[in-house]
Short mmCIF file of C-alpha atoms in Angstrom, two decimals:
data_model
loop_
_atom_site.label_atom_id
_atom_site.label_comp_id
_atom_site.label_asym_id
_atom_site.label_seq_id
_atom_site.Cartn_x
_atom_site.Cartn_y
_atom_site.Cartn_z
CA UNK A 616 -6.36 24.47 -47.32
CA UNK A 617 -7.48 22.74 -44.00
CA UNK A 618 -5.08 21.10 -41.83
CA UNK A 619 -5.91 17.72 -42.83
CA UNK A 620 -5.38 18.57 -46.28
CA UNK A 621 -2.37 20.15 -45.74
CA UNK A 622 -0.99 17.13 -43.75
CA UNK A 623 -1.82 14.62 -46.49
CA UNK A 624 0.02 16.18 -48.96
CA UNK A 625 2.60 16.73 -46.94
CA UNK A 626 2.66 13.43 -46.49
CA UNK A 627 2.51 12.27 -50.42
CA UNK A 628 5.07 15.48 -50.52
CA UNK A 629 7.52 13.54 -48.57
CA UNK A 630 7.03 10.25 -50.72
CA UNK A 631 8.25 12.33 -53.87
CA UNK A 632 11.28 13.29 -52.07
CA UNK A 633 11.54 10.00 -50.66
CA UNK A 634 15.00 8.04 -52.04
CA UNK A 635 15.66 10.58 -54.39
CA UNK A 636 12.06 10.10 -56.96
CA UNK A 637 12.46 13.72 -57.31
CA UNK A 638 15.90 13.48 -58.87
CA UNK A 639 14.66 10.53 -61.27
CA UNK A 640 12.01 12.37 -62.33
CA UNK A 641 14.48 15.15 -64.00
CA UNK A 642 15.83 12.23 -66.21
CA UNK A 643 12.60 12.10 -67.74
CA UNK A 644 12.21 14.23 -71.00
CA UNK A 645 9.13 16.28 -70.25
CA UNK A 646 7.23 15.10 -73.78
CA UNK A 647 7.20 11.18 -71.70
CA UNK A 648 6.98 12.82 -68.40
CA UNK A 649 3.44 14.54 -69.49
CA UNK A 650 2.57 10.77 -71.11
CA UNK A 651 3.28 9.40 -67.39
CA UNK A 652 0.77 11.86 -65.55
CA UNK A 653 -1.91 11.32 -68.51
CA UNK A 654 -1.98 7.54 -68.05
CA UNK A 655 -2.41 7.85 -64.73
CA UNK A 656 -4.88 10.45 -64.57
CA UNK A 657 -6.75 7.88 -66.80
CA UNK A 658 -5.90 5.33 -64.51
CA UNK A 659 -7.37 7.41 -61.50
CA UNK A 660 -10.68 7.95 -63.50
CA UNK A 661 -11.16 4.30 -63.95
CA UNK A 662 -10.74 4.79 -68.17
CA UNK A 663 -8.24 2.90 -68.37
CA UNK A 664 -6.96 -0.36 -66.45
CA UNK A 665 -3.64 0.52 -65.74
CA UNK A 666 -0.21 2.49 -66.26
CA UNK A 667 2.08 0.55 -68.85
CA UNK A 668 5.07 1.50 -67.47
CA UNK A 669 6.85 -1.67 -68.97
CA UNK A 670 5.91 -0.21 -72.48
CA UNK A 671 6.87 3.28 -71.76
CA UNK A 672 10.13 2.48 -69.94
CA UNK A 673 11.32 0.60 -73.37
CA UNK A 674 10.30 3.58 -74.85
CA UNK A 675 12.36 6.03 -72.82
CA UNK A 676 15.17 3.81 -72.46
CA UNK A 677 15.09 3.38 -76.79
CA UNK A 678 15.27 7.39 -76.86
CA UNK A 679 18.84 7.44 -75.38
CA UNK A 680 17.64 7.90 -71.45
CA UNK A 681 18.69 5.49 -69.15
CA UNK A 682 15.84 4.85 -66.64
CA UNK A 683 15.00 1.36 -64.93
CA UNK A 684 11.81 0.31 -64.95
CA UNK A 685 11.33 -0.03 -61.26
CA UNK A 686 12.10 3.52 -60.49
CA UNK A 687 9.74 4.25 -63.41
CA UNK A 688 7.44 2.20 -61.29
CA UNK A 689 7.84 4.37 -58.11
CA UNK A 690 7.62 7.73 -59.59
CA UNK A 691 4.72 6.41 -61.13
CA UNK A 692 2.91 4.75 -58.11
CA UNK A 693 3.80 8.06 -56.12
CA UNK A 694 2.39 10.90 -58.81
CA UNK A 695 -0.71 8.40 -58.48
CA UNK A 696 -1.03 9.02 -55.04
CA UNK A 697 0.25 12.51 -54.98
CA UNK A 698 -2.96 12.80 -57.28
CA UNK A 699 -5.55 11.03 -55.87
CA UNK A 700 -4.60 12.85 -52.53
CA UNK A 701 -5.01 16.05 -54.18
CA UNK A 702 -7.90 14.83 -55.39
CA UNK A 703 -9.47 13.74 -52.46
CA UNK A 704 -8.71 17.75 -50.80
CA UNK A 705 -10.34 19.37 -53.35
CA UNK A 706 -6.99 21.03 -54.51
CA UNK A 707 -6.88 24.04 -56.79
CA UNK A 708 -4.48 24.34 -59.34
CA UNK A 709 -2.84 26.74 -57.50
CA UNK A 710 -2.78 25.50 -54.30
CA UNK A 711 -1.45 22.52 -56.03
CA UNK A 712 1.23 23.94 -57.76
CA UNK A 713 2.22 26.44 -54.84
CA UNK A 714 2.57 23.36 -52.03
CA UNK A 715 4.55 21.37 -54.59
CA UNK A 716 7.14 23.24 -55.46
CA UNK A 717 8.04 25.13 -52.04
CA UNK A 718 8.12 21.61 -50.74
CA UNK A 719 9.94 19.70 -53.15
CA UNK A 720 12.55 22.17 -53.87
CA UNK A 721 14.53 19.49 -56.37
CA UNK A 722 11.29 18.95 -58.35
CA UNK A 723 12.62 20.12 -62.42
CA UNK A 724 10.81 23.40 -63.42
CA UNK A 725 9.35 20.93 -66.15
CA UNK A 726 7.91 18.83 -64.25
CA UNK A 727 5.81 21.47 -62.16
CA UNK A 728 4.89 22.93 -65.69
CA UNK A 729 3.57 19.28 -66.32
CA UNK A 730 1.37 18.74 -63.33
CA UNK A 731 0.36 21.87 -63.50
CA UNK A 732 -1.29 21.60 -66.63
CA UNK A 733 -2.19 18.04 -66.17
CA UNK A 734 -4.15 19.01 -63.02
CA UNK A 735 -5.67 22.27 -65.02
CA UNK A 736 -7.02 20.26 -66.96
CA UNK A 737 -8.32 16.75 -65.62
CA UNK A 738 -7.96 17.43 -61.94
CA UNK A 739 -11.85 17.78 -61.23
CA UNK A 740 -12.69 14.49 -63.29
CA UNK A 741 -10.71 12.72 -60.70
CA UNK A 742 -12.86 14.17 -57.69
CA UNK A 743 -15.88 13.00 -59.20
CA UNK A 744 -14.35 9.39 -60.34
CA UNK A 745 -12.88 9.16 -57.02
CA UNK A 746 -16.16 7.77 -54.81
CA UNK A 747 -16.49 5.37 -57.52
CA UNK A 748 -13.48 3.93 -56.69
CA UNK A 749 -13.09 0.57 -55.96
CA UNK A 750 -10.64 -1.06 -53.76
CA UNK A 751 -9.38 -3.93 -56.08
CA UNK A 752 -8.75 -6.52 -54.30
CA UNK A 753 -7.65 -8.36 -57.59
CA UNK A 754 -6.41 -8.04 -60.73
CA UNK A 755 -8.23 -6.48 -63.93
CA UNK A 756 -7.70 -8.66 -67.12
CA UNK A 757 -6.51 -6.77 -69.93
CA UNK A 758 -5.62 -8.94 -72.86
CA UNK A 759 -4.53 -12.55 -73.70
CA UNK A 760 -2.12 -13.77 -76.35
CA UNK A 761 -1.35 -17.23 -77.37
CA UNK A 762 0.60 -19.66 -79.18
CA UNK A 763 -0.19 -23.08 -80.25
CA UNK A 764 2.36 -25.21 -80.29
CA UNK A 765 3.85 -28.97 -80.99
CA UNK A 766 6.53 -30.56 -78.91
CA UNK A 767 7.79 -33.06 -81.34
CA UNK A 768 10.94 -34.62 -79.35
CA UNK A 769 13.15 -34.55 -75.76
CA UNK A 770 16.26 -35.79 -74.61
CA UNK A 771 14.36 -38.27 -72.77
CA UNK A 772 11.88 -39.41 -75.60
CA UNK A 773 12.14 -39.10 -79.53
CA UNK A 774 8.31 -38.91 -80.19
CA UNK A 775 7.35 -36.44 -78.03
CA UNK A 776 4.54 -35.02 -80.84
CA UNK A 777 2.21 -33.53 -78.26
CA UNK A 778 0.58 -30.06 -79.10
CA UNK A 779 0.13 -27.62 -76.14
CA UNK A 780 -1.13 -23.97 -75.91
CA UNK A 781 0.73 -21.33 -74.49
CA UNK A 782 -1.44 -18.60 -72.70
CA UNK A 783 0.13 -14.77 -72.00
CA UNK A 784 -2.21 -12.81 -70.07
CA UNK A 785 -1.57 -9.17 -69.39
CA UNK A 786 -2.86 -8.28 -66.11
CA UNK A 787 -3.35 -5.03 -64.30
CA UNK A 788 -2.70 -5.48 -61.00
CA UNK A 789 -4.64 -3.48 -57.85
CA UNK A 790 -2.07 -1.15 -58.15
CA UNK A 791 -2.09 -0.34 -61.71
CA UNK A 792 0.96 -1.84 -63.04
CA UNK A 793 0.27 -3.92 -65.80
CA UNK A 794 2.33 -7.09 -65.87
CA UNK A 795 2.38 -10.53 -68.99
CA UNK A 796 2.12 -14.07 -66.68
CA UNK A 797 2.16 -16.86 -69.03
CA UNK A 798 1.47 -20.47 -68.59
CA UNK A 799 1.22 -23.59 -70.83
CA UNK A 800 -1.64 -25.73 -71.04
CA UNK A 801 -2.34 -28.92 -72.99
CA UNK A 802 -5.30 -30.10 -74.97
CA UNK A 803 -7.05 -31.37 -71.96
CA UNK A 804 -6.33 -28.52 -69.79
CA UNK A 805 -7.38 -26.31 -72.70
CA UNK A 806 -10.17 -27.60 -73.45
CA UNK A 807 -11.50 -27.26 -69.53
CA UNK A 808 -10.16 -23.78 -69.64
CA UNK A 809 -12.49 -22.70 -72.28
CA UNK A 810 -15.59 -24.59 -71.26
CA UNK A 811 -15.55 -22.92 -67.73
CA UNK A 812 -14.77 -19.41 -69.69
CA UNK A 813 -17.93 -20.78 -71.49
CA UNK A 814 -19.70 -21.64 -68.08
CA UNK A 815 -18.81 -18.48 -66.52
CA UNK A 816 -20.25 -16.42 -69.77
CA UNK A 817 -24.13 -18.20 -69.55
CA UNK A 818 -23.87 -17.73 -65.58
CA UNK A 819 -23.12 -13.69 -66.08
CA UNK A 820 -25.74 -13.58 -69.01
CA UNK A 821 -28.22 -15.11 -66.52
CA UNK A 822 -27.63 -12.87 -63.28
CA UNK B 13 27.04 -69.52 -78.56
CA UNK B 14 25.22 -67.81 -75.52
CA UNK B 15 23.38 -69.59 -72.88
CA UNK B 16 20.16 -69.58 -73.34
CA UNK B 17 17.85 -67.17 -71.30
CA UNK B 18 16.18 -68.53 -68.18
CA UNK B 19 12.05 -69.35 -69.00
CA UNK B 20 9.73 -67.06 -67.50
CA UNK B 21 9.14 -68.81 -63.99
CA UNK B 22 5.26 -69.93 -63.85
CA UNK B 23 4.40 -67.99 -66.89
CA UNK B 24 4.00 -64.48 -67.79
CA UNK B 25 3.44 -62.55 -63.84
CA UNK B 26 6.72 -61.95 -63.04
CA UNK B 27 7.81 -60.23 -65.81
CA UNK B 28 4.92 -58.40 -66.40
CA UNK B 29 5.46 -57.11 -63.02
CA UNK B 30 9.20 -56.34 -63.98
CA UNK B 31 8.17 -53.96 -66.78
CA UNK B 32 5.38 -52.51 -64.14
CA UNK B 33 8.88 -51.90 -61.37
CA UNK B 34 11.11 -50.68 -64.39
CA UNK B 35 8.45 -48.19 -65.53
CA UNK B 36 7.55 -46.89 -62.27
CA UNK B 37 11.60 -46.53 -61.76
CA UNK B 38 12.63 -44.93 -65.65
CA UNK B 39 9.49 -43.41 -66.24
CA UNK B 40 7.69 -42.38 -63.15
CA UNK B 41 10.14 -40.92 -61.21
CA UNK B 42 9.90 -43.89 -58.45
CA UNK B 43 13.16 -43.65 -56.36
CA UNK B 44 11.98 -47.44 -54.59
CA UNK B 45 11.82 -49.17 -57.34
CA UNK B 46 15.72 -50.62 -57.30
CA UNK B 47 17.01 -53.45 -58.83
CA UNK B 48 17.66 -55.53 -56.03
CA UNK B 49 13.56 -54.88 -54.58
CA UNK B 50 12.49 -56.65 -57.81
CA UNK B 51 14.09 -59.05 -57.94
CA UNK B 52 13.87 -60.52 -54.18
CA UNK B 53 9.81 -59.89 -55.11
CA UNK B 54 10.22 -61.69 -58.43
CA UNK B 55 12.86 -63.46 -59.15
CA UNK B 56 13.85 -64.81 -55.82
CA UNK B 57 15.04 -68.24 -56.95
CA UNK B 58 17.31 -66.58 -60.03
CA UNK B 59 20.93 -66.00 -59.94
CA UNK B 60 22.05 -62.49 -59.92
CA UNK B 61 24.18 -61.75 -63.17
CA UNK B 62 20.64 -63.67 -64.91
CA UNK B 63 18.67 -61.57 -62.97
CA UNK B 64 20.61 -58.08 -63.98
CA UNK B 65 21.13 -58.87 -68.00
CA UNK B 66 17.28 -60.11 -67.88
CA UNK B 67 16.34 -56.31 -66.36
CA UNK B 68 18.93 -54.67 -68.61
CA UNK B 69 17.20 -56.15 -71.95
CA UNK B 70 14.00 -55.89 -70.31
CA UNK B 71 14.96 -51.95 -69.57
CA UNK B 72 16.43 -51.32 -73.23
CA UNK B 73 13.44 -52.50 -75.20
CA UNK B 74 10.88 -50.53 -73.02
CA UNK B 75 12.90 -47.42 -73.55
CA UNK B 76 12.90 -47.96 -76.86
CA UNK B 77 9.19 -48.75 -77.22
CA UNK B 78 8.66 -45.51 -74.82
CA UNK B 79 10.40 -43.38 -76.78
CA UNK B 80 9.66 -44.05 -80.36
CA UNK B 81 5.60 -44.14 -78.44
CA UNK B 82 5.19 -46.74 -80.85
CA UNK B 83 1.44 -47.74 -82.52
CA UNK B 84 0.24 -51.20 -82.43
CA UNK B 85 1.95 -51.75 -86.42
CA UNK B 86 5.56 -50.59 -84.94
CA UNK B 87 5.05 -52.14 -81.77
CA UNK B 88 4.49 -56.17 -83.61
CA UNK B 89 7.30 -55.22 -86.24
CA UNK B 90 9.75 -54.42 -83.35
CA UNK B 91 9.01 -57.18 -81.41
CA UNK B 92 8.86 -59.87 -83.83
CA UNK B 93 12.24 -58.58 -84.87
CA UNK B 94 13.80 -59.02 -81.69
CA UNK B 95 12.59 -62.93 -81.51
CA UNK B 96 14.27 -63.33 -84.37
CA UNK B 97 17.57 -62.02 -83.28
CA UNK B 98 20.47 -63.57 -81.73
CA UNK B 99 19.84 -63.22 -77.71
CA UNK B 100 16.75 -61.99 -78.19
CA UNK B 101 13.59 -62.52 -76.56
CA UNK B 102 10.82 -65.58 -76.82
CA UNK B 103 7.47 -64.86 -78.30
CA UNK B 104 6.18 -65.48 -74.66
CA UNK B 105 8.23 -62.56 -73.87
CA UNK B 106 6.95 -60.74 -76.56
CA UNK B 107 3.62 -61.55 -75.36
CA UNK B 108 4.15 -60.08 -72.34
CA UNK B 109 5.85 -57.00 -73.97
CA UNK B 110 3.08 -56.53 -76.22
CA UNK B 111 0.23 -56.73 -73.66
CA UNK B 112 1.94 -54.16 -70.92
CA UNK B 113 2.63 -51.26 -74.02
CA UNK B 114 -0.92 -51.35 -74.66
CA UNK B 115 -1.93 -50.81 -71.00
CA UNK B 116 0.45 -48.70 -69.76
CA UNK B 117 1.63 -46.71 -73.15
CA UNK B 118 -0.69 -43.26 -72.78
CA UNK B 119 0.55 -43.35 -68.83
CA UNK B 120 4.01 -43.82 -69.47
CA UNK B 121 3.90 -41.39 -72.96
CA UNK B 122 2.06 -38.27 -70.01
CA UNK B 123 5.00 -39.16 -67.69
CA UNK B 124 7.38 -38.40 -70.38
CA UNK B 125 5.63 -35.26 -71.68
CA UNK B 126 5.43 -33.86 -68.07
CA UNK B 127 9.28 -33.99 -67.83
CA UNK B 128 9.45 -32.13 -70.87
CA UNK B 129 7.35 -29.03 -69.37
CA UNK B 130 9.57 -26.69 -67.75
CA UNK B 131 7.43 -23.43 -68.22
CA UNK B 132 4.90 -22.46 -65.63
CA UNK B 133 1.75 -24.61 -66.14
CA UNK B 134 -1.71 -23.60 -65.05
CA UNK B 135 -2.23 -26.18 -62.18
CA UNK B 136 -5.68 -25.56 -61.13
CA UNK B 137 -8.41 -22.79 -61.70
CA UNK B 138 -11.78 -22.02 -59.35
CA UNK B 139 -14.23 -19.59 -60.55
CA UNK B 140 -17.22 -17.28 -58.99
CA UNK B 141 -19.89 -14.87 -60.03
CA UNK B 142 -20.10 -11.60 -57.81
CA UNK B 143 -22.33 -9.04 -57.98
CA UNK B 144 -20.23 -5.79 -57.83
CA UNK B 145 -21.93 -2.61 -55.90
CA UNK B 146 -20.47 0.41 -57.55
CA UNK B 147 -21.23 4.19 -56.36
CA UNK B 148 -20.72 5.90 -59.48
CA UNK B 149 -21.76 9.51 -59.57
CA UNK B 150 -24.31 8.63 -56.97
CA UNK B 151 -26.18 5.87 -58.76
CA UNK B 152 -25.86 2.21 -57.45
CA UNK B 153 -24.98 -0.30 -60.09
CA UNK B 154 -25.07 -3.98 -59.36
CA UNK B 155 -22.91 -5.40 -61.95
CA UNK B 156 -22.37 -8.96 -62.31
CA UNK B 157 -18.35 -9.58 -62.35
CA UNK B 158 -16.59 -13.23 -62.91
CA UNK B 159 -13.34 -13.56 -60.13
CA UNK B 160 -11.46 -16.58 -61.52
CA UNK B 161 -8.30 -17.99 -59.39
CA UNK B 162 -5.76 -19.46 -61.22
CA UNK B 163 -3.00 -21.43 -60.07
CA UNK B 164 0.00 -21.23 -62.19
CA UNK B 165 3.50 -23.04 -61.72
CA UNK B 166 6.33 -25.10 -62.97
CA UNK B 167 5.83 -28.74 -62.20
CA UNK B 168 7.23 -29.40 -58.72
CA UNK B 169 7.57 -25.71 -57.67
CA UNK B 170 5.62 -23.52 -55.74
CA UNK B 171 2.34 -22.04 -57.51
CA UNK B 172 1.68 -18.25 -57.74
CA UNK B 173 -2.48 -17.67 -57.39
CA UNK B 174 -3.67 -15.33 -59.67
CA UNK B 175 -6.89 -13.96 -58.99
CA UNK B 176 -8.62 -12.19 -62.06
CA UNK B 177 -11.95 -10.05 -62.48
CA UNK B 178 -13.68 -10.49 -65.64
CA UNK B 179 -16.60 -8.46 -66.75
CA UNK B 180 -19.44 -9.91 -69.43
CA UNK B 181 -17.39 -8.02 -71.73
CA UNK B 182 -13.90 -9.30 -71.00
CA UNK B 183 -15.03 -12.94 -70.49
CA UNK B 184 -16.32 -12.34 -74.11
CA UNK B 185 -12.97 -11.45 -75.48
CA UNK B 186 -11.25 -14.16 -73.73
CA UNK B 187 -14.05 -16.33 -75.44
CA UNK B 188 -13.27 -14.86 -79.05
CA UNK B 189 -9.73 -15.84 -78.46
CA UNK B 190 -10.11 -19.48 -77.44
CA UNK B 191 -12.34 -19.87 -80.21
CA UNK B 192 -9.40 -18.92 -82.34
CA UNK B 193 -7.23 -21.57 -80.39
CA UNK B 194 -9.88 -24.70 -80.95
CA UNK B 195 -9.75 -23.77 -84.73
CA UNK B 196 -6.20 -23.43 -84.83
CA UNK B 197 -6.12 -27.10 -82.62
CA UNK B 198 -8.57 -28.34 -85.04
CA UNK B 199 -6.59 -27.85 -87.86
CA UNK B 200 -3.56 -29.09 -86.52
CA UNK B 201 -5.16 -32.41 -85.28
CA UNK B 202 -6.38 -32.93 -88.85
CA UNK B 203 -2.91 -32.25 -90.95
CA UNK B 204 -0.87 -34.62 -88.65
#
């Protein structure tokens, strides 16, 4: 491994270790643990938007194991750039594995099994996918949900009776975290919204 | 029996101006509007108690007008009723009434629904087309992306900016779905 290599993972070495990440990783069973490095391998070879670590924090947390979402978060945004570092070395398997655990000495014997095989397995897509990385500078739009709905009365007026929409849009931002922002809009508004998302289409059709 | 209400000075201005001052006060969220500005603009020459029970009863029925949002029908059968009532108003008043709900009601009925949206609303929203150089396995693709800015907010609160990339394909979904919110609208628009 040349120096340089060896200093950047030291360096993403030292972020796993960093408050304690090391030690939250051993609450993870290693079934949701292997889910973790998967989605973010995915993430790292552009297949999928982002790492739902909202939805698989519930899911943890409903299995009995008590795990907030924003170390979830961490561990998540550090194994991302513990792998794209490897990733950018060239790293073996081995060389992987071997650096990793004589440096993180608190790292669970599961885990290592883990990343191990995660690596084994989809390391090299990631060197390939990683020149075609982008540097987002904003957010990819996942998905949109909505609700249409009537405000029929306030405190401060009895006939209210005006319909509005209610937008969710789940968002993944640069970093991969996939958050909902919502917003209400009304008829008007609405109807704007969806002739510019109209506008937009015949512009991008045309290019 | 009650004295009777002071006439409308020099017809109908004044207290069409009233219900402008009490609006912009009750409805509008205008802090300047106060009692004793309107009437040293308006009523200068009437005592004060007349003054106050005319804005009172001028207050009451727009409140009531504003929030039952009545229609032209509800509107006439409301007012006529209160001419008919026992220190009620005149048919001048009425008049008056009558004329300033048509002009002002869809202003005064937005001011109301605004104070009734305490969720983040989407404030404003600015669009582009970029053409997005990708290396991808050494080929160059020039791929045309959408980068929308949204600015979303509650209503007298700082606005977050969200700033979205859409492809062809997700501006495509996004269409699909608010094609499914104009039929839903145009359903509910024709059962009510």
């Amino acid at each position: 491994m040349a120096a340089g290599s060896a200093r950047a993972l030291s360096q993403a070495l030292g972020a796993l270790d960093a408050g304690g990440a090391a030690n939250k990783i051993n609450l993870i069973p290693q079934d949701f643990f292997a889910e973790l490095c998967e989605q973010i391998i995915h993430h790292l070879n552009h297949k999928i938007p982002g790492v739902n670590t909202a939805e698989l924090c519930q899911r943890i947390q409903t299995s009995g194991i008590e795990i907030n979402i924003g170390d979830l978060a961490k561990i998540a945004n550090i194994l991302s750039f513990l792998f794209s570092t490897a990733a950018r070395n060239n790293l073996s398997t081995e060389e992987l594995v071997t650096t990793l655990g004589s440096a993180v000495s608190t790292l669970p014997k599961h885990a290592l099994q883990v990343i191990r095989h995660v690596w084994n397995e989809q390391g090299k897509s990631i060197t390939a996918a990683e020149d075609a990385r982008n540097v987002a500078t904003v957010g990819q739009f996942v998905d949109m949900k909505w609700k249409l709905g009537v405000a029929m009365s306030s405190d401060t007026c009895r006939s209210l009776k005006y319909p509005y929409v209610t937008v969710t849009l789940t968002v993944a931002d640069p970093s991969g975290q996939i958050t909902d922002k919502s917003f209400e809009m009304t008829i008007p508004q609405f109807k704007n919204f969806f002739r510019q998302f109209k506008e937009m289409a015949s512009v991008l059709e045309t290019v | 029996m009650a004295a009777p209400e002071p006439p409308p000075p020099e017809g109908s201005r004044p207290l069409s101006a009233l219900l402008g001052g009490i609006a912009q006060a009750a409805f509008h969220g205008n802090a300047a509007v106060t009692d004793e500005l309107l009437r040293g603009q308006l009523y200068p020459e009437a005592p004060p108690e007349e003054f106050r029970a005319l804005r009172a009863k001028m207050g009451g029925l727009l409140q009531s007008i504003a929030s039952a949002d009545m229609d032209l029908n509800q509107l006439e059968a409301f007012l006529t009723a209160q001419t008919k009532k026992q220190g009620g108003i005149t048919s001048d008043q009425a008049a008056v009434i009558a004329k300033f709900w048509k002009n002002h009601r869809t202003s005064i009925h937005e001011s109301l629904i605004n104070q009734s949206r305490w969720d983040n609303v989407l404030k404003n929203m600015n669009w582009r087309v970029d053409l997005k150089s990708q290396l991808r396995h050494i080929d160059q693709i020039n791929t045309p992306v959408a980068i929308v800015e949204m600015e979303v907010g509650k209503n007298g609160q700082e606005s977050e900016f969200l700033c979205l990339e859409f492809d062809e394909a997700k501006v495509n979904q996004m269409l699909k779905k608010l094609s499914e919110i104009e039929e839903s609208m145009t359903l509910l628009t024709q059962t009510t």
